[in-house]
PDB file of C-alpha atoms in Angstrom:
ATOM      1  CA  LYS A 256       6.019  14.218   6.287  1.00  0.00           C
ATOM      2  CA  MET A 257       3.912  12.235   3.829  1.00  0.00           C
ATOM      3  CA  MET A 258       2.546   8.685   3.867  1.00  0.00           C
ATOM      4  CA  LEU A 259       1.942   6.676   0.693  1.00  0.00           C
ATOM      5  CA  VAL A 260      -1.450   4.931   0.662  1.00  0.00           C
ATOM      6  CA  LEU A 261      -3.164   2.499  -1.704  1.00  0.00           C
ATOM      7  CA  SER A 262      -6.559   3.983  -2.502  1.00  0.00           C
ATOM      8  CA  PHE A 263      -9.797   2.057  -3.081  1.00  0.00           C
ATOM      9  CA  GLN A 264     -13.492   2.278  -2.265  1.00  0.00           C
ATOM     10  CA  ILE A 265     -15.839   0.737   0.246  1.00  0.00           C
ATOM     11  CA  GLY A 266     -19.328   1.520  -1.014  1.00  0.00           C
ATOM     12  CA  HIS A 267     -18.969   5.089  -2.265  1.00  0.00           C
ATOM     13  CA  GLU A 268     -16.427   6.034   0.386  1.00  0.00           C
ATOM     14  CA  PRO A 269     -12.802   6.642  -0.657  1.00  0.00           C
ATOM     15  CA  VAL A 270     -10.409   4.699   1.547  1.00  0.00           C
ATOM     16  CA  GLY A 271      -6.632   4.534   1.840  1.00  0.00           C
ATOM     17  CA  LEU A 272      -4.355   1.889   3.321  1.00  0.00           C
ATOM     18  CA  ASP A 273      -0.754   2.616   4.332  1.00  0.00           C
ATOM     19  CA  ILE A 274       1.305   0.932   1.610  1.00  0.00           C
ATOM     20  CA  ARG A 275       3.700  -0.408   4.271  1.00  0.00           C
ATOM     21  CA  LEU A 276       0.867  -2.688   5.461  1.00  0.00           C
ATOM     22  CA  VAL A 277       0.164  -4.115   2.005  1.00  0.00           C
ATOM     23  CA  ARG A 278       1.906  -7.426   1.354  1.00  0.00           C
ATOM     24  CA  GLU A 279       0.369  -7.926  -2.083  1.00  0.00           C
ATOM     25  CA  VAL A 280      -2.662  -7.080  -4.206  1.00  0.00           C
ATOM     26  CA  VAL A 281      -4.126 -10.063  -6.055  1.00  0.00           C
ATOM     27  CA  PRO A 282      -7.000 -10.355  -8.533  1.00  0.00           C
ATOM     28  CA  ARG A 283     -10.398 -11.308  -7.187  1.00  0.00           C
ATOM     29  CA  VAL A 284     -10.482 -15.108  -7.234  1.00  0.00           C
ATOM     30  CA  LYS A 285     -13.240 -17.612  -6.553  1.00  0.00           C
ATOM     31  CA  LEU A 286     -13.471 -17.999  -2.797  1.00  0.00           C
ATOM     32  CA  ARG A 287     -14.489 -21.124  -0.930  1.00  0.00           C
ATOM     33  CA  PRO A 288     -17.346 -20.180   1.405  1.00  0.00           C
ATOM     34  CA  LEU A 289     -17.137 -21.105   5.067  1.00  0.00           C
ATOM     35  CA  SER A 290     -20.222 -22.660   6.596  1.00  0.00           C
ATOM     36  CA  GLY A 291     -21.300 -20.831   9.716  1.00  0.00           C
ATOM     37  CA  GLY A 292     -19.026 -17.877   8.966  1.00  0.00           C
ATOM     38  CA  ALA A 293     -20.065 -14.278   9.513  1.00  0.00           C
ATOM     39  CA  GLU A 294     -21.734 -12.688   6.471  1.00  0.00           C
ATOM     40  CA  TRP A 295     -18.787 -10.292   6.033  1.00  0.00           C
ATOM     41  CA  LEU A 296     -16.362 -13.224   5.793  1.00  0.00           C
ATOM     42  CA  ALA A 297     -16.390 -13.718   2.013  1.00  0.00           C
ATOM     43  CA  GLY A 298     -14.576 -17.062   2.216  1.00  0.00           C
ATOM     44  CA  VAL A 299     -11.064 -18.429   1.920  1.00  0.00           C
ATOM     45  CA  PHE A 300      -8.587 -19.184  -0.844  1.00  0.00           C
ATOM     46  CA  VAL A 301      -5.219 -20.897  -0.978  1.00  0.00           C
ATOM     47  CA  TYR A 302      -2.343 -18.547  -1.740  1.00  0.00           C
ATOM     48  CA  ARG A 303       1.208 -19.877  -1.944  1.00  0.00           C
ATOM     49  CA  GLY A 304       0.229 -22.913   0.124  1.00  0.00           C
ATOM     50  CA  ARG A 305      -1.541 -20.915   2.854  1.00  0.00           C
ATOM     51  CA  VAL A 306      -5.249 -20.611   3.520  1.00  0.00           C
ATOM     52  CA  ILE A 307      -6.165 -16.914   3.462  1.00  0.00           C
ATOM     53  CA  PRO A 308      -9.468 -15.732   4.981  1.00  0.00           C
ATOM     54  CA  VAL A 309     -11.018 -12.850   3.033  1.00  0.00           C
ATOM     55  CA  VAL A 310     -13.150 -10.089   4.559  1.00  0.00           C
ATOM     56  CA  ASP A 311     -15.659  -8.357   2.268  1.00  0.00           C
ATOM     57  CA  LEU A 312     -15.119  -4.747   3.350  1.00  0.00           C
ATOM     58  CA  HIS A 313     -18.406  -3.689   1.710  1.00  0.00           C
ATOM     59  CA  ARG A 314     -20.426  -6.131   3.845  1.00  0.00           C
ATOM     60  CA  LEU A 315     -18.419  -5.281   6.959  1.00  0.00           C
ATOM     61  CA  ALA A 316     -19.269  -1.603   6.467  1.00  0.00           C
ATOM     62  CA  GLY A 317     -22.950  -2.302   5.775  1.00  0.00           C
ATOM     63  CA  HIS A 318     -22.902  -1.663   1.997  1.00  0.00           C
ATOM     64  CA  GLY A 319     -23.972  -5.132   0.796  1.00  0.00           C
ATOM     65  CA  GLU A 320     -21.753  -7.427  -1.224  1.00  0.00           C
ATOM     66  CA  CYS A 321     -18.583  -6.151  -2.922  1.00  0.00           C
ATOM     67  CA  PRO A 322     -19.420  -5.518  -6.594  1.00  0.00           C
ATOM     68  CA  THR A 323     -17.730  -7.788  -9.130  1.00  0.00           C
ATOM     69  CA  HIS A 324     -16.018  -4.959 -11.025  1.00  0.00           C
ATOM     70  CA  LEU A 325     -12.800  -5.509 -12.940  1.00  0.00           C
ATOM     71  CA  SER A 326     -11.263  -3.154 -10.368  1.00  0.00           C
ATOM     72  CA  SER A 327     -12.203  -5.472  -7.469  1.00  0.00           C
ATOM     73  CA  ARG A 328      -9.100  -6.887  -5.807  1.00  0.00           C
ATOM     74  CA  ILE A 329      -8.008  -8.753  -2.703  1.00  0.00           C
ATOM     75  CA  ILE A 330      -5.486  -6.760  -0.673  1.00  0.00           C
ATOM     76  CA  LEU A 331      -3.293  -8.987   1.493  1.00  0.00           C
ATOM     77  CA  VAL A 332      -2.291  -7.546   4.875  1.00  0.00           C
ATOM     78  CA  PRO A 333      -0.571  -9.113   7.900  1.00  0.00           C
ATOM     79  CA  HIS A 334      -2.927 -10.578  10.502  1.00  0.00           C
ATOM     80  CA  GLY A 335      -1.661 -12.509  13.512  1.00  0.00           C
ATOM     81  CA  ASP A 336       0.838 -15.074  12.220  1.00  0.00           C
ATOM     82  CA  GLY A 337      -0.590 -15.068   8.724  1.00  0.00           C
ATOM     83  CA  LEU A 338      -2.303 -12.929   6.149  1.00  0.00           C
ATOM     84  CA  LEU A 339      -5.796 -11.533   5.811  1.00  0.00           C
ATOM     85  CA  GLY A 340      -7.431 -10.698   2.501  1.00  0.00           C
ATOM     86  CA  LEU A 341      -9.456  -7.493   2.194  1.00  0.00           C
ATOM     87  CA  LEU A 342     -11.947  -7.511  -0.688  1.00  0.00           C
ATOM     88  CA  ALA A 343     -12.525  -4.028  -2.100  1.00  0.00           C
ATOM     89  CA  THR A 344     -13.317  -2.277  -5.360  1.00  0.00           C
ATOM     90  CA  GLN A 345     -11.748   0.569  -7.357  1.00  0.00           C
ATOM     91  CA  VAL A 346      -8.343  -0.606  -6.112  1.00  0.00           C
ATOM     92  CA  ALA A 347      -6.263   1.636  -8.283  1.00  0.00           C
ATOM     93  CA  ASP A 348      -3.991   4.421  -7.243  1.00  0.00           C
ATOM     94  CA  LEU A 349      -1.201   5.239  -4.883  1.00  0.00           C
ATOM     95  CA  ARG A 350      -1.629   8.584  -3.199  1.00  0.00           C
ATOM     96  CA  GLU A 351       0.359  10.653  -0.727  1.00  0.00           C
ATOM     97  CA  VAL A 352      -1.397  11.945   2.378  1.00  0.00           C
ATOM     98  CA  PRO A 353       0.010  13.989   5.265  1.00  0.00           C
ATOM     99  CA  ASP A 354       1.156  11.760   8.143  1.00  0.00           C
ATOM    100  CA  ASP A 355      -0.139  14.263  10.671  1.00  0.00           C
ATOM    101  CA  ALA A 356      -3.485  15.141   9.048  1.00  0.00           C
ATOM    102  CA  PRO A 357      -6.019  15.777  11.816  1.00  0.00           C
ATOM    103  CA  ALA A 358      -8.920  13.350  12.045  1.00  0.00           C
ATOM    104  CA  LEU A 359     -12.337  14.670  11.047  1.00  0.00           C
ATOM    105  CA  PRO A 360     -15.484  13.697  12.925  1.00  0.00           C
ATOM    106  CA  SER A 361     -17.036  10.705  11.211  1.00  0.00           C
ATOM    107  CA  PRO A 362     -19.954   8.404  11.834  1.00  0.00           C
ATOM    108  CA  ALA A 363     -19.235   4.736  12.510  1.00  0.00           C
ATOM    109  CA  THR A 364     -19.545   2.636   9.380  1.00  0.00           C
ATOM    110  CA  GLY A 365     -21.584  -0.562   9.686  1.00  0.00           C
ATOM    111  CA  THR A 366     -20.310  -2.828  12.434  1.00  0.00           C
ATOM    112  CA  ALA A 367     -16.655  -1.958  11.982  1.00  0.00           C
ATOM    113  CA  ASP A 368     -14.307   0.751  13.119  1.00  0.00           C
ATOM    114  CA  LEU A 369     -12.527   1.196   9.804  1.00  0.00           C
ATOM    115  CA  GLY A 370     -10.205   4.008  10.859  1.00  0.00           C
ATOM    116  CA  ARG A 371      -9.984   7.774  11.019  1.00  0.00           C
ATOM    117  CA  VAL A 372     -11.169  10.165   8.331  1.00  0.00           C
ATOM    118  CA  ILE A 373      -8.780  12.857   7.110  1.00  0.00           C
ATOM    119  CA  ALA A 374      -8.812  15.636   4.544  1.00  0.00           C
ATOM    120  CA  ASP A 375      -5.962  16.111   2.124  1.00  0.00           C
ATOM    121  CA  GLY A 376      -5.597  18.235  -1.003  1.00  0.00           C
ATOM    122  CA  LEU A 377      -7.753  15.794  -3.019  1.00  0.00           C
ATOM    123  CA  GLY A 378     -10.688  15.513  -0.635  1.00  0.00           C
ATOM    124  CA  VAL A 379     -11.790  13.376   2.269  1.00  0.00           C
ATOM    125  CA  LEU A 380     -10.313   9.920   2.771  1.00  0.00           C
ATOM    126  CA  ARG A 381     -10.760   7.231   5.420  1.00  0.00           C
ATOM    127  CA  LEU A 382      -7.456   5.654   6.503  1.00  0.00           C
ATOM    128  CA  LEU A 383      -8.135   1.965   6.986  1.00  0.00           C
ATOM    129  CA  GLU A 384      -6.462   0.530  10.058  1.00  0.00           C
ATOM    130  CA  PRO A 385      -6.510  -3.275   9.706  1.00  0.00           C
ATOM    131  CA  GLU A 386      -5.758  -3.901  13.387  1.00  0.00           C
ATOM    132  CA  ARG A 387      -8.950  -1.980  14.307  1.00  0.00           C
ATOM    133  CA  LEU A 388     -10.982  -3.474  11.496  1.00  0.00           C
ATOM    134  CA  LEU A 389     -12.472  -6.503  13.203  1.00  0.00           C
ATOM    135  CA  PRO A 390     -14.263  -6.546  16.529  1.00  0.00           C
ATOM    136  CA  PRO A 391     -12.455  -8.773  19.078  1.00  0.00           C
ATOM    137  CA  THR A 392     -15.086 -11.508  18.733  1.00  0.00           C
ATOM    138  CA  ALA A 393     -14.430 -11.650  14.983  1.00  0.00           C
ATOM    139  CA  ARG A 394     -10.664 -12.019  15.292  1.00  0.00           C
ATOM    140  CA  ALA A 395     -11.015 -15.590  16.584  1.00  0.00           C
ATOM    141  CA  LEU A 396     -13.334 -16.446  13.691  1.00  0.00           C
ATOM    142  CA  VAL A 397     -10.822 -15.120  11.151  1.00  0.00           C
ATOM    143  CA  ALA A 398      -7.963 -16.930  12.898  1.00  0.00           C
ATOM    144  CA  ALA A 399      -9.932 -20.201  12.761  1.00  0.00           C
ATOM    145  CA  ALA A 400     -10.655 -19.664   9.062  1.00  0.00           C
ATOM    146  CA  GLY A 401      -6.959 -19.111   8.407  1.00  0.00           C
ATOM    147  CA  ALA A 402      -6.087 -22.295  10.299  1.00  0.00           C
ATOM    148  CA  ALA A 403      -8.594 -24.367   8.265  1.00  0.00           C
ATOM    149  CA  ARG A 404      -7.072 -26.734   5.754  1.00  0.00           C
TER     150      ARG A 404
END
């Protein structure tokens, strides 16, 4: 059985996100910074009347700021009662990966547990698991950012 994933990059690492978790992919927009926010919290923007907090996946993984490439996008995923934006680059292709691909040993990336690493016919890919993305202490911060008006 195969799973369809949206592929992108965090630093130089290829990453995939189960397409069933993607609500929408929007262009990179100007974000309003949050004072006192964690450095990986890129800011917030208003989308369809809702305030969406955006996590810079590059910063979260310890790769510095997300580059401002034309391929940089904000991927909207469910988070709590709202949405969370994931800022990434090289957001491009859909790709099929085996549902049951065994996880490969992988070092932790930055401060986050981004998900398991698998091998498919095209190479090695990290499967991003948004629910594991943020440490518990960060979830409250993101929830507060999403509640800000």
